[in-house]
XYZ file of C-alpha atoms in Angstrom:
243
model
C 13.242 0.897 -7.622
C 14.814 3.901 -6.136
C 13.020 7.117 -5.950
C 13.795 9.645 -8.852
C 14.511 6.811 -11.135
C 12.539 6.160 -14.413
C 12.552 1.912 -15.062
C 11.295 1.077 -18.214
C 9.968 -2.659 -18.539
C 10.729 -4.907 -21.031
C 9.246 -7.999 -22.748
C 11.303 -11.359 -23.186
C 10.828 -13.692 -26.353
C 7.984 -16.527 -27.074
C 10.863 -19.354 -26.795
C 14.465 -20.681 -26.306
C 16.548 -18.390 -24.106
C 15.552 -14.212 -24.084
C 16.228 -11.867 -26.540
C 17.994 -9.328 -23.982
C 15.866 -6.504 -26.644
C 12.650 -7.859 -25.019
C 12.638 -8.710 -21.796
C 10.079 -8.077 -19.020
C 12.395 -5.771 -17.281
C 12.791 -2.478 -15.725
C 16.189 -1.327 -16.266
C 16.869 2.696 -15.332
C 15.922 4.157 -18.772
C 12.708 6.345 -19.875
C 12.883 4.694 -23.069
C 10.180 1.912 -22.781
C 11.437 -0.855 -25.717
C 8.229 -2.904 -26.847
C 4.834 -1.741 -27.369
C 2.808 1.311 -26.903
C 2.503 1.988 -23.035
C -1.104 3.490 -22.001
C -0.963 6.334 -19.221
C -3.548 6.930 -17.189
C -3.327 10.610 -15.918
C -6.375 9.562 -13.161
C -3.836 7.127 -11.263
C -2.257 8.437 -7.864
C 1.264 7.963 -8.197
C 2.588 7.236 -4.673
C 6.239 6.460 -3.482
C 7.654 4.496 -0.143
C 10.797 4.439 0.970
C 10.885 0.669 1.821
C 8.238 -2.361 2.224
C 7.415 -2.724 5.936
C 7.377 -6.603 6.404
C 3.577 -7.425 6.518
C 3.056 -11.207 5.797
C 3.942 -14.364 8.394
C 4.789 -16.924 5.891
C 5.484 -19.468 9.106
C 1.862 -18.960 10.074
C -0.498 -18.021 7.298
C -0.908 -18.887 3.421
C -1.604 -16.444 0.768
C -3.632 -15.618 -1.939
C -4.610 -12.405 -4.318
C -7.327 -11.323 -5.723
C -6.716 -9.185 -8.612
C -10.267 -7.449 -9.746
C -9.992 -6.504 -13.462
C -11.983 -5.149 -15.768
C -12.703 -8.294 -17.705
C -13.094 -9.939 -13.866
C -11.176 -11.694 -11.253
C -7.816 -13.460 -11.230
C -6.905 -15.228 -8.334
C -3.307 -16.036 -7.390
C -1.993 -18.284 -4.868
C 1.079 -16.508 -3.637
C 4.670 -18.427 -2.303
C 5.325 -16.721 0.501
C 7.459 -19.632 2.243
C 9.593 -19.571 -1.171
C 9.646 -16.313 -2.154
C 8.817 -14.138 1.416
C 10.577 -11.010 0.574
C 8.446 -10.774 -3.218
C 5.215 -11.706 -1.639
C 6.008 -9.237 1.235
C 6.548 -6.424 -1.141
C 3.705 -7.468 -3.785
C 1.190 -7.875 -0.495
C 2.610 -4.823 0.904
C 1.747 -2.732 -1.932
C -1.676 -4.345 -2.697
C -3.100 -3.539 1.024
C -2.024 -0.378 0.595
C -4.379 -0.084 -2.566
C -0.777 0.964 -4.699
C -2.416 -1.153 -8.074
C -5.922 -0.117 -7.455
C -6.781 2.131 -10.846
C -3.338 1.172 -12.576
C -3.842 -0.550 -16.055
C -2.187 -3.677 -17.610
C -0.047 -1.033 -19.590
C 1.804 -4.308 -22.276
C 0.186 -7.647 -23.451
C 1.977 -9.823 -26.072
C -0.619 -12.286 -26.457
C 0.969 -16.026 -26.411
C 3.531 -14.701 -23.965
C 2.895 -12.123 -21.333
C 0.525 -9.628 -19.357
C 2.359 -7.117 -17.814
C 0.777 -4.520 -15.367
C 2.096 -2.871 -11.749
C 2.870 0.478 -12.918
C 0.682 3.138 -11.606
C 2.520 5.552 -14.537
C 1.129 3.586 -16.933
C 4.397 4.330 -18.999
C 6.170 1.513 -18.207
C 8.816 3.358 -16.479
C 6.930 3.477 -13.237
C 7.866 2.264 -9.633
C 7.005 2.236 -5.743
C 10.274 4.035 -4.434
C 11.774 1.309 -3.283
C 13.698 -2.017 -4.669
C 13.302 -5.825 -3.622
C 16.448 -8.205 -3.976
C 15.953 -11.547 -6.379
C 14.966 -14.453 -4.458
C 16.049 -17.341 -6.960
C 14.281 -20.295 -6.547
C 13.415 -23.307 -9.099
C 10.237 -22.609 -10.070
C 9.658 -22.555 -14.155
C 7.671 -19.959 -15.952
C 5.045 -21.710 -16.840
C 1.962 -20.694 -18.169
C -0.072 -18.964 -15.153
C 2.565 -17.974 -12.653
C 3.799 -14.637 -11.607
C 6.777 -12.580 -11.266
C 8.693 -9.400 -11.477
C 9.687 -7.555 -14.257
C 13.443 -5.975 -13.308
C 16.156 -4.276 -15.319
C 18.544 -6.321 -17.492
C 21.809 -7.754 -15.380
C 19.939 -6.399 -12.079
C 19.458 -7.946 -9.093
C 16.257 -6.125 -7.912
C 12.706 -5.348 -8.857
C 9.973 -2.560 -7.973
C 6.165 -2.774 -8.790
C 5.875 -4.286 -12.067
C 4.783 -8.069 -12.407
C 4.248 -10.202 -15.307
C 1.682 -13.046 -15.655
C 2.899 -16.222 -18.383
C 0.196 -16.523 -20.783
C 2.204 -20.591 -22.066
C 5.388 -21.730 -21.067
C 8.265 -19.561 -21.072
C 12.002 -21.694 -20.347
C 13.783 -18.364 -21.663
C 13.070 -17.029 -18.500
C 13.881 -19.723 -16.243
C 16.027 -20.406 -13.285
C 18.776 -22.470 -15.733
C 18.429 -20.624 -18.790
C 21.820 -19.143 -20.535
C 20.594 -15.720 -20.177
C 21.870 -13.190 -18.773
C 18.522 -12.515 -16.802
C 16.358 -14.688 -15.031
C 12.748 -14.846 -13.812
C 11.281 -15.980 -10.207
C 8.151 -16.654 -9.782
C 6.316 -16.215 -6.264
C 2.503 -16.992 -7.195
C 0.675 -19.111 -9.791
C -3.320 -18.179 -11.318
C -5.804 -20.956 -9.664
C -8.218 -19.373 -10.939
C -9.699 -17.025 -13.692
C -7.056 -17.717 -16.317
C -8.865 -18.903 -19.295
C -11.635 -16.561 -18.789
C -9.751 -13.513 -17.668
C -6.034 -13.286 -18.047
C -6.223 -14.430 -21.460
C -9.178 -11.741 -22.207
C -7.217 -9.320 -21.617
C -5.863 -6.632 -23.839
C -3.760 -3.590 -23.154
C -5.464 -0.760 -21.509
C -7.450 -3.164 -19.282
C -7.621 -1.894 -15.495
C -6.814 -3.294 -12.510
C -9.223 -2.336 -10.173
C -8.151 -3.670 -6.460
C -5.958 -6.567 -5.328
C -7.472 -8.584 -1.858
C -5.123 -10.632 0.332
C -7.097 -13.567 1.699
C -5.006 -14.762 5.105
C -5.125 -18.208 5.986
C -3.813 -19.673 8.779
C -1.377 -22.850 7.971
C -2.244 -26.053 9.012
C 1.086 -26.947 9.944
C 2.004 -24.016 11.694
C 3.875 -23.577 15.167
C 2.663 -23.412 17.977
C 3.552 -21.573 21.420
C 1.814 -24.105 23.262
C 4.908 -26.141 24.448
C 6.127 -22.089 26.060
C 2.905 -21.671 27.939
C 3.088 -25.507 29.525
C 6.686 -24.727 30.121
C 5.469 -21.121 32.399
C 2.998 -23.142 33.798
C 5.455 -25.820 35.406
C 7.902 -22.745 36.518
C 5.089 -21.152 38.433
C 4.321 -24.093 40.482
C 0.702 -24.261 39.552
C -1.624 -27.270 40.093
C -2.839 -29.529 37.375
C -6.262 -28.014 37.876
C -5.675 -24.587 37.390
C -3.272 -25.423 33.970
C -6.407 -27.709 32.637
C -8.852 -24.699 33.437
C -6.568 -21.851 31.879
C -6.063 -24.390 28.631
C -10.115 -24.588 28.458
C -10.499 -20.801 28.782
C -8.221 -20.615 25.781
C -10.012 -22.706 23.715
């Protein structure tokens, strides 16, 4: 979302392909178009002009902790799929942009909305993120971005699937389509579908993980060794101080 722009979002249908009157988007209007939003005048609004890139999807796994009012969700997060979404969504988390900000639409049997620190629904971080399509359905539990009908691009606001939803889906006949970069491991029956509009997001936590099947620079450093000439001794002793 670009600065000085007002993006409403938007709630899709329960089934089938979406009514284009109800999707989770957040097209340039002030005119939100389901539900009543809830403001909360506490919340620091805060802009950026862009995302710096903070994740390492080739070395570490992902995962969010989103502390609510009615307790935690946890979400593990696609960054190998999806690196520019998870970059941005990470991005703003460590930088405590959701902390305070409420889940501001619920349609129970569809979706929780939240990520607007207006509280309005019209609210963004400055800055816009580019679709990454992928394959993934909306199924009940993942997460993605709610974006402005016919656009290509998406701010703050994400959506969790309380069941199924194909209208949003990769290969529906709509005109807009859904991508999801995370899916709830846990907390979903307890907490996602406790909650109600109005509820608070307190904090989001990235847990890091390294990947078990990441590179690494080893072959480099054997290859620097064999350049310099040194003995087998001394490359066996540095490898042991490294480990």
């Amino acid at each position: 979302m670009v600065a000085g722009i007002s993006l409403a979002a938007f709630l899709p249908n329960r089934g089938g392909d979406a009514d284009i009157d109800e999707l989770p988007t957040a097209p340039a209007t002030e005119e939100p178009v389901a539900g009543e939003p809830t403001e909360d005048p506490d919340v620091i609004v805060r802009n950026f002009e862009f995302a710096d890139f903070v994740i390492k999807p080739d070395f570490e796994l992902y995962t969010a902790t989103i502390s609510t009012s009615k307790g935690d969700i946890v979400i593990e997060l696609f960054a190998d799929i999806a690196p520019n979404t998870v970059n941005s969504f990470v991005f703003l988390a460590e930088n405590q942009y959701f902390d305070g900000i409420t889940f501001h639409r619920v349609v129970p049997d569809f979706v929780v909305q939240g990520g607007d620190p207006t509280g309005t629904g019209t609210g963004g971080p400055g800055y816009q993120t580019g679709d990454e399509p992928n394959e993934i359905r909306n199924e009940a539990g993942t997460i993605a971005m709610a974006k402005g009908r016919g656009q290509p691009f998406f701010g703050s606001q994400f959506f969790i699937n309380l069941k199924d939803n194909p209208g949003l889906d990769f290969d529906t006949t709509a005109e807009d389509r859904f991508y999801p970069f995370g899916r709830v491991i846990e907390g979903m029956e307890d907490v996602v579908f406790a909650i109600v509009q109005g509820d608070v997001i307190e904090s989001v936590t990235i847990t890091r993980t390294p990947r078990p099947d990441a590179p690494t620079p080893e072959a480099d450093g054997e290859g620097e060794g064999e350049d310099a000439g040194d003995g087998e001794s001394e490359e066996s002793e540095d490898e042991a101080g490294e480990n």
